[in-house]
Tab-separated table of C-alpha atoms and ligand atoms in Angstrom:
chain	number	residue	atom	x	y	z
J	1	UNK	CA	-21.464	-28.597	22.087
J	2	UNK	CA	-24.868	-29.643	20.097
J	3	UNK	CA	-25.188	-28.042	16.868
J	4	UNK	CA	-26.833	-24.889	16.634
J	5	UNK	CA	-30.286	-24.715	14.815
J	6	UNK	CA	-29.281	-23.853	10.581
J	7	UNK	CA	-30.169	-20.118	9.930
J	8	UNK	CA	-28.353	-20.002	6.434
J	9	UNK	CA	-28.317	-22.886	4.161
J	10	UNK	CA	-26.956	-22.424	1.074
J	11	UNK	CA	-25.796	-25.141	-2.039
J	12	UNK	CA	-24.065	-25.485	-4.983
J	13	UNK	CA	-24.009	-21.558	-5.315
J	14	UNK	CA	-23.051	-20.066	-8.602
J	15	UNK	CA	-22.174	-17.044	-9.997
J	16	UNK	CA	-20.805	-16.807	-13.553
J	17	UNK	CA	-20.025	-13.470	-15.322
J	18	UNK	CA	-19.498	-13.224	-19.098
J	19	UNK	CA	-16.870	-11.588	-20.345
J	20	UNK	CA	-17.257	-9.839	-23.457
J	21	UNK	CA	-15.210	-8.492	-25.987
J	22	UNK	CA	-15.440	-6.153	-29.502
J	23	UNK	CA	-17.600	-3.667	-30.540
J	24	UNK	CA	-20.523	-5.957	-30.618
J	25	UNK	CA	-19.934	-7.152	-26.706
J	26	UNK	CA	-19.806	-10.808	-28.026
J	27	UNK	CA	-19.533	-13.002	-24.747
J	28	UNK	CA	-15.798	-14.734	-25.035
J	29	UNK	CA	-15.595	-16.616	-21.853
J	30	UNK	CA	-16.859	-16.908	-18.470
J	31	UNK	CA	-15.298	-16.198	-15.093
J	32	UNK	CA	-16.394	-18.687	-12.894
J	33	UNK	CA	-16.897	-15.958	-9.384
J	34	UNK	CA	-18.411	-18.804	-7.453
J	35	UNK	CA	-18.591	-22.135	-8.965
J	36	UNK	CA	-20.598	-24.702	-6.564
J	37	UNK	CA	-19.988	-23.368	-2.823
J	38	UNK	CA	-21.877	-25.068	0.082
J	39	UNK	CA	-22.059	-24.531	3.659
J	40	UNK	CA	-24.531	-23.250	6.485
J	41	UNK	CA	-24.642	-20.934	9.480
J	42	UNK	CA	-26.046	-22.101	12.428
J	43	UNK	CA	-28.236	-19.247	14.785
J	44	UNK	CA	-25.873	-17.621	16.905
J	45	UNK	CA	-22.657	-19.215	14.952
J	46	UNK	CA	-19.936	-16.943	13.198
J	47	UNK	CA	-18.791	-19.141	10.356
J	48	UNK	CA	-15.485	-17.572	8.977
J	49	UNK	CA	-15.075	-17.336	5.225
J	50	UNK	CA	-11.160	-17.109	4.306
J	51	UNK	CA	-9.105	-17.179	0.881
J	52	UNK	CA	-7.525	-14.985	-0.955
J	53	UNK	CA	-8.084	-11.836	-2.948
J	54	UNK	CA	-10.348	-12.693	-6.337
J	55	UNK	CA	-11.561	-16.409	-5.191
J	56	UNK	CA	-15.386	-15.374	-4.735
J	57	UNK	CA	-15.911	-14.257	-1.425
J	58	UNK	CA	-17.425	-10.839	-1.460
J	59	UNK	CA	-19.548	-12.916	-4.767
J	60	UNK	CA	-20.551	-15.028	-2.231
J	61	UNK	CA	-21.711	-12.042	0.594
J	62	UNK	CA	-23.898	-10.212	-2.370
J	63	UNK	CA	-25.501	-13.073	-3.488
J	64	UNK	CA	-26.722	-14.320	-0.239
J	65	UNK	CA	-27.995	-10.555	0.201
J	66	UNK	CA	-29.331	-10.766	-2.862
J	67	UNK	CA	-27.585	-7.622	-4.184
J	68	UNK	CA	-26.647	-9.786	-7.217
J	69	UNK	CA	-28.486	-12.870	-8.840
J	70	UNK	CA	-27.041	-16.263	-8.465
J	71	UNK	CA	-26.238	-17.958	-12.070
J	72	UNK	CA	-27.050	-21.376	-9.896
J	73	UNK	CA	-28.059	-22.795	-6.609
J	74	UNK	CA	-29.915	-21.975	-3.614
J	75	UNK	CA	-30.281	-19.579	-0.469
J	76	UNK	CA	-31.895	-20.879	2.435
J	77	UNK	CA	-32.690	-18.303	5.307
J	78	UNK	CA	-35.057	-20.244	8.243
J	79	UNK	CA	-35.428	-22.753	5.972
J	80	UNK	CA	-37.154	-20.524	3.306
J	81	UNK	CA	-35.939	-20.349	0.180
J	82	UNK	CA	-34.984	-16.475	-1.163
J	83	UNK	CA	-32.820	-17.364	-4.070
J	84	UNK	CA	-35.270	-15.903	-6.782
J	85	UNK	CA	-37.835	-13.946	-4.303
J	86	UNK	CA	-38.861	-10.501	-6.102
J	87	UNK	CA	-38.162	-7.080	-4.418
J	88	UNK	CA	-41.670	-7.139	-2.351
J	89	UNK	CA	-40.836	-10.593	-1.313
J	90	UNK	CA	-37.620	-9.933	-0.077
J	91	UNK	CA	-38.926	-7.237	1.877
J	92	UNK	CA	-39.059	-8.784	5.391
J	93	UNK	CA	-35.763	-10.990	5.025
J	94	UNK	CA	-34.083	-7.041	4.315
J	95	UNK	CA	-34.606	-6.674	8.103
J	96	UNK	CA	-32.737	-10.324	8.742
J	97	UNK	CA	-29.790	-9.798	7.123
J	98	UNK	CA	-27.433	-7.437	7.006
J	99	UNK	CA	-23.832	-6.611	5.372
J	100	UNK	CA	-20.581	-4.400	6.563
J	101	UNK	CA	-18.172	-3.779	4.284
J	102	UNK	CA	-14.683	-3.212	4.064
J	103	UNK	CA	-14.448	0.196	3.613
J	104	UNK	CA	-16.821	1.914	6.034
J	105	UNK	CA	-16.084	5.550	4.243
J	106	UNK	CA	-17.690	4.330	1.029
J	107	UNK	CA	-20.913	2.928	2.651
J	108	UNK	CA	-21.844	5.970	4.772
J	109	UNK	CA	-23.479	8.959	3.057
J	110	UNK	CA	-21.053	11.893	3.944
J	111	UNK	CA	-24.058	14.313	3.613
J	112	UNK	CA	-25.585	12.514	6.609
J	113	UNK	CA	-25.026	12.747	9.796
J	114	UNK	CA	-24.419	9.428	12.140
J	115	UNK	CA	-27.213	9.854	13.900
J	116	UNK	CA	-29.164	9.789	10.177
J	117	UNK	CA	-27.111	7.123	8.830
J	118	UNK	CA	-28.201	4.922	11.789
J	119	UNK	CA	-31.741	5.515	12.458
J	120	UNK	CA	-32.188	5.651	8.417
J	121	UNK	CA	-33.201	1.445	8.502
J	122	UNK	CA	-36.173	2.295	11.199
J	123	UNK	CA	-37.465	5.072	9.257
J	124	UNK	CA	-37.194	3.094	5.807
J	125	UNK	CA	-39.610	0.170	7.426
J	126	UNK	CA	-41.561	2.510	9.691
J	127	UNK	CA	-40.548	1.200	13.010
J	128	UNK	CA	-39.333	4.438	14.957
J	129	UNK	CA	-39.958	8.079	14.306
J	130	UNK	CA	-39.207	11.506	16.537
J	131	UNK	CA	-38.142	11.290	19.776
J	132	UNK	CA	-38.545	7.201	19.903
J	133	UNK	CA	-36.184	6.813	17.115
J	134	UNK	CA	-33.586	8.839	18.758
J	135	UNK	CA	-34.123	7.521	22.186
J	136	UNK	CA	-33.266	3.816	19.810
J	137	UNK	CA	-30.412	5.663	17.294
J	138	UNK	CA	-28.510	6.635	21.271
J	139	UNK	CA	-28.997	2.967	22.589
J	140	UNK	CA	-27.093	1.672	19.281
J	141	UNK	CA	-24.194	4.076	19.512
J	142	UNK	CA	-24.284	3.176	23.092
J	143	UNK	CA	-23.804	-0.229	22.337
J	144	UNK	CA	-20.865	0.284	19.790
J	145	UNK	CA	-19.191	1.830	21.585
J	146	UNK	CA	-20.029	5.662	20.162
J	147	UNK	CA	-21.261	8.667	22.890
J	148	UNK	CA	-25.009	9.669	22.064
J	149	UNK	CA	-24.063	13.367	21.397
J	150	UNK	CA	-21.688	11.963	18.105
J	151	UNK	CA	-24.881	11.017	16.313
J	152	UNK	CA	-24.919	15.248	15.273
J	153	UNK	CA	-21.568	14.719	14.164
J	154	UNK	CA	-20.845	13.349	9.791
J	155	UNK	CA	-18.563	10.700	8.639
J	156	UNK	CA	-15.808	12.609	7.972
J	157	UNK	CA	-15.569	13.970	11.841
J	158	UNK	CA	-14.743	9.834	13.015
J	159	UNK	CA	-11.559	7.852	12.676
J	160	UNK	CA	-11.907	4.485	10.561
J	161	UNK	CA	-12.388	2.704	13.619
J	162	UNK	CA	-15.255	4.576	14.979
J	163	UNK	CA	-16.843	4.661	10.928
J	164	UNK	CA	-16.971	0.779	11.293
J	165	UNK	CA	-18.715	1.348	14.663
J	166	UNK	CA	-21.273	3.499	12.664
J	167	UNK	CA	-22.174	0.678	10.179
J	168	UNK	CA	-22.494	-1.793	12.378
J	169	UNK	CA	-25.039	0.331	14.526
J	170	UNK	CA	-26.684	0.780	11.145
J	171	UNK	CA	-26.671	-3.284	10.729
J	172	UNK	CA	-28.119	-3.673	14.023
J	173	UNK	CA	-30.714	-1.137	14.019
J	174	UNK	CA	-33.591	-3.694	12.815
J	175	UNK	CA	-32.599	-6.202	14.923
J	176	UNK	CA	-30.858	-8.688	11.854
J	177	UNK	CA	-30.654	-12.493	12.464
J	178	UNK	CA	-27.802	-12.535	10.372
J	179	UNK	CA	-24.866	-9.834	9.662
J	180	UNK	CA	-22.637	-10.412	6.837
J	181	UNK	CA	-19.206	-8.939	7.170
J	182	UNK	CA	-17.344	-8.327	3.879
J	183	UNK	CA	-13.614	-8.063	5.118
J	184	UNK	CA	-14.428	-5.118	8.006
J	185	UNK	CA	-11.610	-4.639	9.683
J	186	UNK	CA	-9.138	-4.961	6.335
J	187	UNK	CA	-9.134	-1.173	6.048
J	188	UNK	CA	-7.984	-0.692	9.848
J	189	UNK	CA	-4.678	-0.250	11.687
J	190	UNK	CA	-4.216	-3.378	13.372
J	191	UNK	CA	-4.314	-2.065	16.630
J	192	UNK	CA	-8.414	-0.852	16.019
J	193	UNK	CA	-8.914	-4.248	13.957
J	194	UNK	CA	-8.306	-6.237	17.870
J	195	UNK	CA	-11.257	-3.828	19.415
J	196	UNK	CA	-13.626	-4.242	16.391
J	197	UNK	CA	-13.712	-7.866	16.379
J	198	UNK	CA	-13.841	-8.036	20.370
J	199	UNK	CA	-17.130	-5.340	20.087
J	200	UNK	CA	-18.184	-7.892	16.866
J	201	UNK	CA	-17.804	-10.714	19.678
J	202	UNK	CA	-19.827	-8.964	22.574
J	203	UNK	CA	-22.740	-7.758	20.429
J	204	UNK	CA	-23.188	-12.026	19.477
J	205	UNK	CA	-23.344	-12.864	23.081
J	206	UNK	CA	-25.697	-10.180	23.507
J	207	UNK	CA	-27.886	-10.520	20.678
J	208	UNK	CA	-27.552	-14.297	18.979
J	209	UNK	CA	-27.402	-13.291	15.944
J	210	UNK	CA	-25.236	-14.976	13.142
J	211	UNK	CA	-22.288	-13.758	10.837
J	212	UNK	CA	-20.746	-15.002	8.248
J	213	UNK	CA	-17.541	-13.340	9.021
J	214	UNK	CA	-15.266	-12.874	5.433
J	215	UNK	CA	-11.509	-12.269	5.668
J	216	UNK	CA	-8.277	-12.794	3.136
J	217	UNK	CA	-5.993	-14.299	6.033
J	218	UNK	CA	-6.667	-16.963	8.488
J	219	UNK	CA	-5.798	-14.834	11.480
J	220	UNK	CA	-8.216	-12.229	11.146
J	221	UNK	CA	-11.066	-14.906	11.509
J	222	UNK	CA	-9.119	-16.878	14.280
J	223	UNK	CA	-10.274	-15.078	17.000
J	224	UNK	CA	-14.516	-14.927	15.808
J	225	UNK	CA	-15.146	-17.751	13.996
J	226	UNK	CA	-16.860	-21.195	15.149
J	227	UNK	CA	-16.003	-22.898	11.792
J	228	UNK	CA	-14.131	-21.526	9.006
J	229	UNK	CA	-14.208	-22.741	5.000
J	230	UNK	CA	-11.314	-22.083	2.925
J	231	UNK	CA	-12.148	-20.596	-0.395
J	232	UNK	CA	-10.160	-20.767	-3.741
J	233	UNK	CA	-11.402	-20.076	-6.956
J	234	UNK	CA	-14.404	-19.792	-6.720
J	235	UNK	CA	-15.234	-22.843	-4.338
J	236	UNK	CA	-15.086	-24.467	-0.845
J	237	UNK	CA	-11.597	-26.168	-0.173
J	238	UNK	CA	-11.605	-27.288	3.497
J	239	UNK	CA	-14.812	-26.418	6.097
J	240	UNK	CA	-14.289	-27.148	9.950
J	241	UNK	CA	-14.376	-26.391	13.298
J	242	UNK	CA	-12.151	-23.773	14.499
J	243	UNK	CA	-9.729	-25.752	16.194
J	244	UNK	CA	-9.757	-28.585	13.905
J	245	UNK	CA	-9.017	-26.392	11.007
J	246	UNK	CA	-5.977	-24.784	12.511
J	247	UNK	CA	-5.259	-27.790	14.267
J	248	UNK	CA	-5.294	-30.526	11.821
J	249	UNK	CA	-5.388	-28.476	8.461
J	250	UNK	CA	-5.821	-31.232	5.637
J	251	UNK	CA	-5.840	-29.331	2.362
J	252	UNK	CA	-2.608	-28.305	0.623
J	253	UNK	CA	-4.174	-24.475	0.320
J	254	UNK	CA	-4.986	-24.773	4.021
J	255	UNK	CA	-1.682	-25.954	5.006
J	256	UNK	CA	0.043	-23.337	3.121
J	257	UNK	CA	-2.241	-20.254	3.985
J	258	UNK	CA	-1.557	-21.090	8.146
J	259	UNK	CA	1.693	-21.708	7.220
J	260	UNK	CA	1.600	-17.305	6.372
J	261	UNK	CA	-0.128	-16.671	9.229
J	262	UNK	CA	2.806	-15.392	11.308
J	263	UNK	CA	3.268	-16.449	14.901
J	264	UNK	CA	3.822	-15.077	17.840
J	265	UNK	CA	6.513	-17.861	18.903
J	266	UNK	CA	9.275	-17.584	16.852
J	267	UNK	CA	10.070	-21.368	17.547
J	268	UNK	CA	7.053	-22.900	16.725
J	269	UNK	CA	7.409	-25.141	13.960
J	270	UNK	CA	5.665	-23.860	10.347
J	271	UNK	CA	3.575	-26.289	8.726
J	272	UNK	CA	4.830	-25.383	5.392
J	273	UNK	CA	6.607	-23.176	2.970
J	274	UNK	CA	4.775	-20.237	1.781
J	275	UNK	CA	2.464	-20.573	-1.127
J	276	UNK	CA	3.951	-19.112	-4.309
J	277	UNK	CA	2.505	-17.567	-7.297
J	278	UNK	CA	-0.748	-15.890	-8.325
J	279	UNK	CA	-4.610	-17.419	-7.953
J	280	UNK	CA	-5.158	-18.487	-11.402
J	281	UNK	CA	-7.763	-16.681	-13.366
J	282	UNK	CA	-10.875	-17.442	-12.698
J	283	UNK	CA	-11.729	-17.033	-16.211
J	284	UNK	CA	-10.313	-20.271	-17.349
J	285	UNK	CA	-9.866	-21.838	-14.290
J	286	UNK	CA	-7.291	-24.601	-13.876
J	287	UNK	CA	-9.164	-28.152	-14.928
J	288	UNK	CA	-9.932	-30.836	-12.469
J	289	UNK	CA	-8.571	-29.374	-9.003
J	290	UNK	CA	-8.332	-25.729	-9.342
J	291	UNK	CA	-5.406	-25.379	-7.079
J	292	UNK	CA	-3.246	-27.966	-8.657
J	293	UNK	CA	-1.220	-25.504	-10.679
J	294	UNK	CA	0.045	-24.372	-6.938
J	295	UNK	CA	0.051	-27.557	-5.332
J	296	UNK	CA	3.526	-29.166	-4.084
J	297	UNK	CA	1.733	-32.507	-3.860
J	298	UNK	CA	-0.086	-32.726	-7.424
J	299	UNK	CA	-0.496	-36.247	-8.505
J	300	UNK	CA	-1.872	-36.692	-12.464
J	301	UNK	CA	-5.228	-37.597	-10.951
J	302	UNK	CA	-5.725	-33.759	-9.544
J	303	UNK	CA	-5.691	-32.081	-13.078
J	304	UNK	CA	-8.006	-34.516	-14.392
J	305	UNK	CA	-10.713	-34.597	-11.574
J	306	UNK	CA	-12.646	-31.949	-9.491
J	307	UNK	CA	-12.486	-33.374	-5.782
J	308	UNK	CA	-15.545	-32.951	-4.338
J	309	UNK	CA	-15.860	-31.605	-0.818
J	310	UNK	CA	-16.505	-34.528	1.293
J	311	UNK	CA	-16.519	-35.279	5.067
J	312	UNK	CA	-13.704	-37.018	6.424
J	313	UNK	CA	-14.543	-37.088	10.050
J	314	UNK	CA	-17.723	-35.566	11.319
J	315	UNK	CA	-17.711	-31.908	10.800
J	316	UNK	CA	-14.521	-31.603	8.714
J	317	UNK	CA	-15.073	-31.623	5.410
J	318	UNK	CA	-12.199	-31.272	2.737
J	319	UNK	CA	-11.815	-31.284	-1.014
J	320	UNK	CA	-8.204	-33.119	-2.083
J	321	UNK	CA	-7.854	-36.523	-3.411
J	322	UNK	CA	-4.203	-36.733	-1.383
J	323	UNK	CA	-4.384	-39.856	1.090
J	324	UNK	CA	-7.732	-41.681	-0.085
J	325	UNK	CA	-9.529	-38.396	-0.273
J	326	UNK	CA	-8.466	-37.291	3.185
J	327	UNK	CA	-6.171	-34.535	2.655
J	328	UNK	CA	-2.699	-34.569	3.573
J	329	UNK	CA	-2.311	-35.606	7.676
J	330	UNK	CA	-1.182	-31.852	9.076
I	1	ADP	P1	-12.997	-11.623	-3.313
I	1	ADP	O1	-14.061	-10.918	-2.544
I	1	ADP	O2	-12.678	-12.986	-2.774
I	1	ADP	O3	-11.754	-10.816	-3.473
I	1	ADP	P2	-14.812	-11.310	-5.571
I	1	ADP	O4	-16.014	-12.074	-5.163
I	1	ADP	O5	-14.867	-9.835	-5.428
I	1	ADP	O6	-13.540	-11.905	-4.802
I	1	ADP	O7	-14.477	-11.644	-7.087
I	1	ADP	C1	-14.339	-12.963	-7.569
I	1	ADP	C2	-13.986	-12.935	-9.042
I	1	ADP	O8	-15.099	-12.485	-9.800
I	1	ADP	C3	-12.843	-11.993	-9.372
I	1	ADP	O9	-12.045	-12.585	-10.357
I	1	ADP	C4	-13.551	-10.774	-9.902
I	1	ADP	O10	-12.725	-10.093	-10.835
I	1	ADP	C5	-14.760	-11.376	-10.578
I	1	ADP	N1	-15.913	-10.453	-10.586
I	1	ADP	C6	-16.520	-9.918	-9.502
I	1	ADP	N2	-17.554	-9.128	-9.864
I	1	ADP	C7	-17.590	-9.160	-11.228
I	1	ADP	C8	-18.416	-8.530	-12.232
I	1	ADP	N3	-19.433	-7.736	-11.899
I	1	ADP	N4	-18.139	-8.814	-13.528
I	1	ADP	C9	-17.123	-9.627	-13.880
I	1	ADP	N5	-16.312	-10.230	-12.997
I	1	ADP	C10	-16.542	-10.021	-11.695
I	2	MG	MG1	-13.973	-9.095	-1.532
């Protein structure tokens, strides 16, 4: 396959928050969100973003929206830069990217009805009014699945399921290059997670667009993803292909997150215990690797250096000092 044209470049990404303490709010540390993460989407490419709860990845989602200002770094969308691009100026990239979140009840105004909630983007940038707009709002529930006479009906009235489908008609309603997806299907029954995934799938091969597809377990992003990077604490462990990643997993984290992944044959080999204890805090993160407090494999070297995320054969890129720099063999 030749490598898709970069719609979403970003580097060294940072986001520190202060935390304060005492009446006078004195700063007393720092928690380190998103300390120095680096990757791209490619047009048309779902790259899966995967780690566990607290390690930075909805950080990373709002500050590639924008919704929050990066401490550090840069956001490339078509090769512009938008990291520090003022309201006005952000403007027209508003209408190229777009974010679901987890919990679809939250993000839908339960004043509004569907309809409303979905044709809301075209009237906000003036591209559909009247009869047009709801001749467009129909073709989008259409396409998610939803019957055109459910726009009358509010939030409330829809399963979880079918309150995903709403927000991702409202994500597609401008016609978005890129759609961010902030752990959407975590809130749903498993059974609904399967058929809002597939309708994720079909509305890519449909439209090209790009997501960046965010999930706290491997198998949720499985199915979607092209390439998937393995977060902790706050920065890029392991980045590859699909089936390299679950194929020849080099990073201890990696290892030990598809080793949780449960599978469907019960004879098939695990690649490794379960991981035990908590992520760290990110307020004092570990020193030198962060995941070294977890790691069976530590060597003295790990809590002394940072590992930087390097390639180690073409597209696979890993951070872990184990066997020259290469990760340990899967
Ligand atoms: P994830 O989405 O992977 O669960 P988050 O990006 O939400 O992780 O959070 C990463 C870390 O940053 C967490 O430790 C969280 O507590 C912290 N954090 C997130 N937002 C803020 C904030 N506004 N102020 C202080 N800490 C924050
Ligand atoms: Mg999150």
């Amino acid at each position: 396959m030749s490598e898709p044209r970069v719609l979403l470049e970003i580097s060294d990404l940072k986001k520190h928050y202060p935390v304060r303490s005492g009446i006078l709010r004195r700063a007393v540390g720092t928690v380190h969100a998103v300390d120095g993460v680096s990757f791209t989407v490619g047009v048309g490419e779902t790259l899966g973003l995967v780690g566990e709860s607290g390690c930075g990845k909805s950080t990373v989602a709002r500050s590639i929206l924008r919704l929050i200002e990066p401490t550090g770094g840069s956001i490339r969308l078509n090769g512009k830069d938008i990291t520090h691009l003022g309201k006005a100026e952000l403007r027209p990239n508003r209408r190229s990217m777009q974010i679901i979140f987890q919990d679809p009840f939250a993000s839908l105004n339960p004043r509004m009805t569907a309809g409303d909630i979905v044709g809301e983007p075209l009237s906000v940038h003036g591209l559909a009014a009247g009869r047009k707009k709801r001749e467009r709002v129909a073709e989008l529930f259409q396409q998610v699945g939803l019957r055109a006479d459910q726009m009358h009906n509010y939030p409330h009235q829809f399963s979880g399921g079918q309150r995903q489908r709403i927000c991702i008609a409202r994500a597609l309603a401008l016609g978005p290059d890129l759609i961010v997806c902030d752990e959407p299907v975590s809130a749903l029954d498993v059974s609904i997670q399967a058929q809002v995934i597939n309708l994720l799938i079909d509305l890519q091969r449909k439209h090209h667009f790009s997501y960046l597809f965010i999930a706290h377990d491997l198998a949720v992003v499985a199915h979607i993803s092209h390439r998937v990077a393995v977060m902790y604490l706050g920065r890029v462990v392991e980045l590859a292909d699909k089936a390299e990643l679950f194929g020849n997993p080099r990073h201890p984290y990696t290892q030990a997150l598809l080793a949780s992944v449960p599978v469907a044959d019960p004879k098939a080999k695990r690649l490794a215990p379960m991981i035990e204890g908590d992520v760290p805090s990110p307020i004092n993160p570990p020193s030198g690797c962060a995941f070294h407090t977890r790691c069976k494999y530590v060597m003295e070297r790990c809590k002394l250096e940072r590992p930087p995320l390097v390639a180690i054969d073409g597209q696979h890129q890993v951070a872990c000092f184990l066997n020259g720099g290469t990760g340990r063999p899967a």
